[in-house]
Coordinates of C-alpha atoms in Angstrom, one line a residue:
M74 CA 10.0 37.0 -12.4
S75 CA 11.9 37.2 -9.9
L76 CA 12.8 34.2 -7.1
Q77 CA 10.5 33.7 -4.7
H78 CA 12.3 32.0 -2.0
I79 CA 9.8 30.9 1.1
L80 CA 11.1 28.4 4.2
L81 CA 9.9 25.5 5.6
C82 CA 10.9 24.3 8.7
P83 CA 9.8 20.7 11.0
G84 CA 8.7 19.5 13.3
Q85 CA 9.3 16.7 16.0
G86 CA 9.5 13.6 14.1
A87 CA 11.8 14.5 11.3
Q88 CA 15.1 14.4 14.1
S89 CA 17.7 11.6 12.7
V90 CA 20.7 11.1 13.9
G91 CA 24.0 12.4 12.5
M92 CA 21.9 15.6 11.5
G93 CA 23.2 19.0 11.3
R94 CA 27.1 17.4 11.2
S95 CA 27.2 18.4 7.1
W96 CA 26.2 21.8 7.9
R97 CA 28.7 21.8 11.4
D98 CA 31.7 20.2 9.1
A99 CA 31.2 22.9 6.2
S100 CA 30.1 25.4 7.9
P101 CA 31.4 28.4 10.3
A102 CA 28.4 29.4 10.9
A103 CA 26.8 27.0 11.5
A104 CA 29.6 25.4 14.1
A105 CA 29.0 28.8 15.3
L106 CA 25.5 28.1 16.4
F107 CA 25.8 24.2 17.4
A108 CA 28.7 25.6 19.4
Q109 CA 26.4 28.3 21.9
A110 CA 23.6 25.6 21.3
D111 CA 25.7 23.7 23.5
Q112 CA 26.0 26.7 26.0
L113 CA 22.7 27.2 26.7
V114 CA 20.5 23.8 26.5
D115 CA 21.3 21.3 29.7
L116 CA 20.1 18.2 29.3
D117 CA 20.3 15.0 31.7
G118 CA 23.8 13.9 32.2
G119 CA 26.2 16.9 31.1
A120 CA 25.3 15.8 26.8
R121 CA 26.1 17.6 24.9
L122 CA 23.1 19.1 22.2
S123 CA 25.2 19.0 19.5
A124 CA 26.7 15.5 20.2
T125 CA 23.0 14.3 20.3
C126 CA 22.5 15.0 17.3
F127 CA 25.4 14.6 15.9
D128 CA 26.2 10.6 17.2
G129 CA 22.5 9.6 19.1
P130 CA 21.7 7.1 20.7
G131 CA 18.5 6.9 18.7
E132 CA 16.2 7.3 22.2
T133 CA 17.8 10.7 23.8
L134 CA 17.2 12.2 20.4
N135 CA 14.0 10.7 20.4
R136 CA 12.9 12.8 23.6
T137 CA 10.4 15.4 23.4
D138 CA 13.1 17.1 25.1
V139 CA 15.5 16.9 23.0
S140 CA 14.4 16.1 19.8
Q141 CA 12.9 20.1 19.7
P142 CA 16.3 22.3 20.7
A143 CA 17.6 20.3 18.8
L144 CA 15.2 20.2 15.3
F145 CA 15.0 24.1 16.2
T146 CA 19.6 24.6 16.2
C147 CA 19.2 22.3 12.9
G148 CA 16.9 24.1 11.0
F149 CA 18.9 27.8 12.3
A150 CA 22.1 26.3 11.2
C151 CA 21.0 25.0 8.2
H152 CA 19.7 28.7 7.1
A153 CA 23.3 29.7 8.3
A154 CA 25.3 27.6 6.2
M155 CA 23.1 28.1 3.3
C156 CA 23.3 32.4 3.4
E157 CA 27.0 32.1 4.1
Q158 CA 27.1 29.1 0.9
G159 CA 25.6 31.5 -1.2
G160 CA 24.8 34.6 0.2
E161 CA 21.7 36.4 1.9
V162 CA 18.4 35.8 -0.5
P163 CA 14.8 37.8 0.2
V164 CA 12.9 35.1 1.8
T165 CA 8.8 35.9 0.8
A166 CA 7.8 33.7 3.4
A167 CA 7.6 31.1 6.2
L168 CA 6.2 29.1 8.0
G169 CA 6.2 25.3 10.3
L170 CA 4.7 22.7 11.5
S171 CA 3.8 22.2 15.2
L172 CA 7.3 23.2 16.3
G173 CA 8.8 24.2 13.0
E174 CA 6.6 27.6 13.6
Y175 CA 9.1 28.3 16.5
T176 CA 12.4 28.8 13.6
A177 CA 10.5 30.4 11.5
L178 CA 9.9 33.5 13.2
A179 CA 13.6 33.3 14.5
L180 CA 14.2 33.0 11.1
A181 CA 11.6 36.1 10.1
G182 CA 13.2 38.4 12.8
V183 CA 10.4 37.8 15.7
F184 CA 12.6 37.0 18.5
T185 CA 16.5 35.8 18.5
F186 CA 18.0 32.8 17.7
A187 CA 19.1 32.0 21.5
E188 CA 15.6 33.5 22.4
G189 CA 13.8 31.5 20.3
L190 CA 15.9 28.4 21.6
R191 CA 15.3 29.1 25.1
L192 CA 11.5 29.1 24.0
V193 CA 11.8 25.3 22.2
A194 CA 13.9 24.4 25.2
T195 CA 11.4 25.0 27.8
R196 CA 8.6 24.0 25.4
G197 CA 10.2 20.4 24.9
R198 CA 10.8 20.0 28.8
L199 CA 6.8 21.3 29.8
M200 CA 5.1 19.0 26.6
Q201 CA 7.4 15.7 28.1
R202 CA 7.0 16.3 31.8
A203 CA 2.4 16.7 30.1
A204 CA 3.2 13.3 28.1
E205 CA 4.6 11.9 30.8
S206 CA 1.8 12.2 33.3
S207 CA -0.8 11.2 30.7
K208 CA -0.8 8.0 28.9
G209 CA -1.5 9.9 25.4
G210 CA -1.3 9.0 21.6
M211 CA -1.2 9.3 18.5
V212 CA -3.4 8.1 15.7
A213 CA -3.6 9.3 12.0
L214 CA -6.5 8.7 9.6
I215 CA -6.0 8.3 5.5
G216 CA -9.4 8.9 4.2
A217 CA -11.3 11.3 6.4
D218 CA -12.5 14.1 5.7
E219 CA -13.1 16.5 10.1
A220 CA -17.0 15.5 9.8
K221 CA -15.5 11.2 9.1
A222 CA -12.6 12.0 11.9
N223 CA -15.1 13.7 14.6
E224 CA -17.2 10.7 13.8
V225 CA -14.7 8.4 14.1
C226 CA -14.1 10.5 17.7
A227 CA -17.0 10.1 18.9
A228 CA -17.3 6.9 18.7
A229 CA -14.1 6.2 20.1
A230 CA -13.1 7.9 23.1
K231 CA -15.6 7.1 25.6
G232 CA -15.5 9.0 28.0
Q233 CA -11.9 9.7 27.4
V234 CA -10.0 12.5 25.6
L235 CA -9.2 11.9 21.8
V236 CA -10.3 14.9 19.0
P237 CA -8.5 15.9 15.8
A238 CA -5.3 17.8 16.5
N239 CA -3.4 18.1 13.3
F240 CA -5.4 18.8 9.6
N241 CA -2.2 18.1 7.9
A242 CA -3.1 16.9 4.2
P243 CA -7.2 16.9 2.5
G244 CA -7.7 13.1 3.6
Q245 CA -4.9 12.8 6.1
I246 CA -5.7 14.2 9.8
V247 CA -4.1 13.1 12.9
L248 CA -6.1 12.1 16.4
S249 CA -4.9 12.5 19.5
G250 CA -5.5 11.2 23.3
N251 CA -5.9 9.0 25.3
A252 CA -3.4 5.7 24.8
E253 CA -6.6 3.7 26.0
A254 CA -9.3 5.6 23.2
C255 CA -6.3 6.3 20.2
D256 CA -6.6 1.9 20.8
R257 CA -10.4 2.0 19.5
A258 CA -9.8 5.0 16.9
V259 CA -8.0 2.2 15.2
E260 CA -10.8 0.2 15.3
V261 CA -13.4 2.5 14.2
G262 CA -11.9 3.7 11.4
G263 CA -11.0 -0.1 10.3
T264 CA -14.8 -0.4 10.3
M265 CA -15.7 2.8 9.1
G266 CA -13.3 1.7 5.9
L267 CA -10.6 3.9 7.2
R268 CA -6.7 3.4 6.7
A269 CA -6.0 3.9 10.8
T270 CA -2.2 3.9 12.1
K271 CA -1.2 3.9 15.7
L272 CA 2.3 7.0 15.6
A273 CA 5.5 6.4 17.4
V274 CA 4.9 9.2 19.7
A275 CA 6.2 10.6 23.7
G276 CA 1.7 11.8 24.3
A277 CA -1.6 12.8 23.3
F278 CA 0.3 16.2 21.6
H279 CA -2.3 19.1 19.9
S280 CA -5.0 17.7 22.5
P281 CA -6.0 18.7 25.7
L282 CA -3.8 16.1 27.3
M283 CA -1.1 18.9 26.6
A284 CA -3.0 21.6 29.0
P285 CA -0.3 21.8 30.7
A286 CA 2.7 22.6 28.9
A287 CA 0.2 25.1 27.6
E288 CA -0.2 27.5 30.8
G289 CA 3.5 26.9 31.5
M290 CA 4.9 28.0 27.4
A291 CA 2.1 31.0 28.4
R292 CA 4.2 32.3 31.1
A293 CA 7.9 32.0 28.8
L294 CA 5.9 33.7 26.5
E295 CA 5.9 36.4 28.5
T296 CA 9.1 37.0 28.9
V297 CA 10.1 37.4 24.8
E298 CA 9.8 40.8 22.7
F299 CA 8.4 40.2 19.7
R300 CA 9.3 41.9 16.8
T301 CA 8.1 42.7 13.7
A302 CA 8.9 40.1 11.2
R303 CA 11.5 39.9 8.2
C304 CA 8.4 38.3 6.3
P305 CA 5.0 37.0 6.7
V306 CA 5.1 33.6 8.8
W307 CA 2.0 31.2 8.2
S308 CA 0.1 29.9 11.5
N309 CA -0.3 26.1 11.9
V310 CA -3.1 27.7 13.8
T311 CA -5.1 29.6 10.9
G312 CA -3.4 28.9 8.0
K313 CA -3.0 32.5 7.6
P314 CA 0.1 35.4 8.6
H315 CA 0.4 36.1 11.8

């Protein structure tokens, strides 16, 4: 039986100071990608993306407009280093968590590293801007199915935005919306016997509060030529291959 290789690419929240350094040190291919990223991504204050990945500071790396291009670059560099050291392996499928879907699409050849990095950097800036203009948050519900998540939202929203945003696994759903509604969701979830925990995020991601970012990304995506994927890439939205 032949081995099946599936690429799973991480999303925002997986970043940590020091990430990518070992790949850069061990692989010329990874080092070249970090050098290319430094040329393509402009960070505030003239900082280099690679230096921020390797040395921080953490508060800078955790910014949405920094962590997204950083994670995309690290994911691509990791794959390049593995191929350089062990040879190309046939990939059966690729998928990614939120931002990671861009990495998966790029690794499948739908667009190039440079095109993907520009898209991700734009996405990060737009989402950072949307997060700063709307005070929002996210809450993880443990033990909730979709019906219970909707029940929590209905009880806690009180005229504000609060929606089920991420269906991570059976019994684990993340809500997203206005910060006050998220606070109420923690209380409501507790009274329903659910474990409800606010997440350390910069905004109400995957909610209607991100609509301005979605509009900007639609325009950015119109500038990119999408190629046929070399392998199936599974969608976050439908749970099926694109």
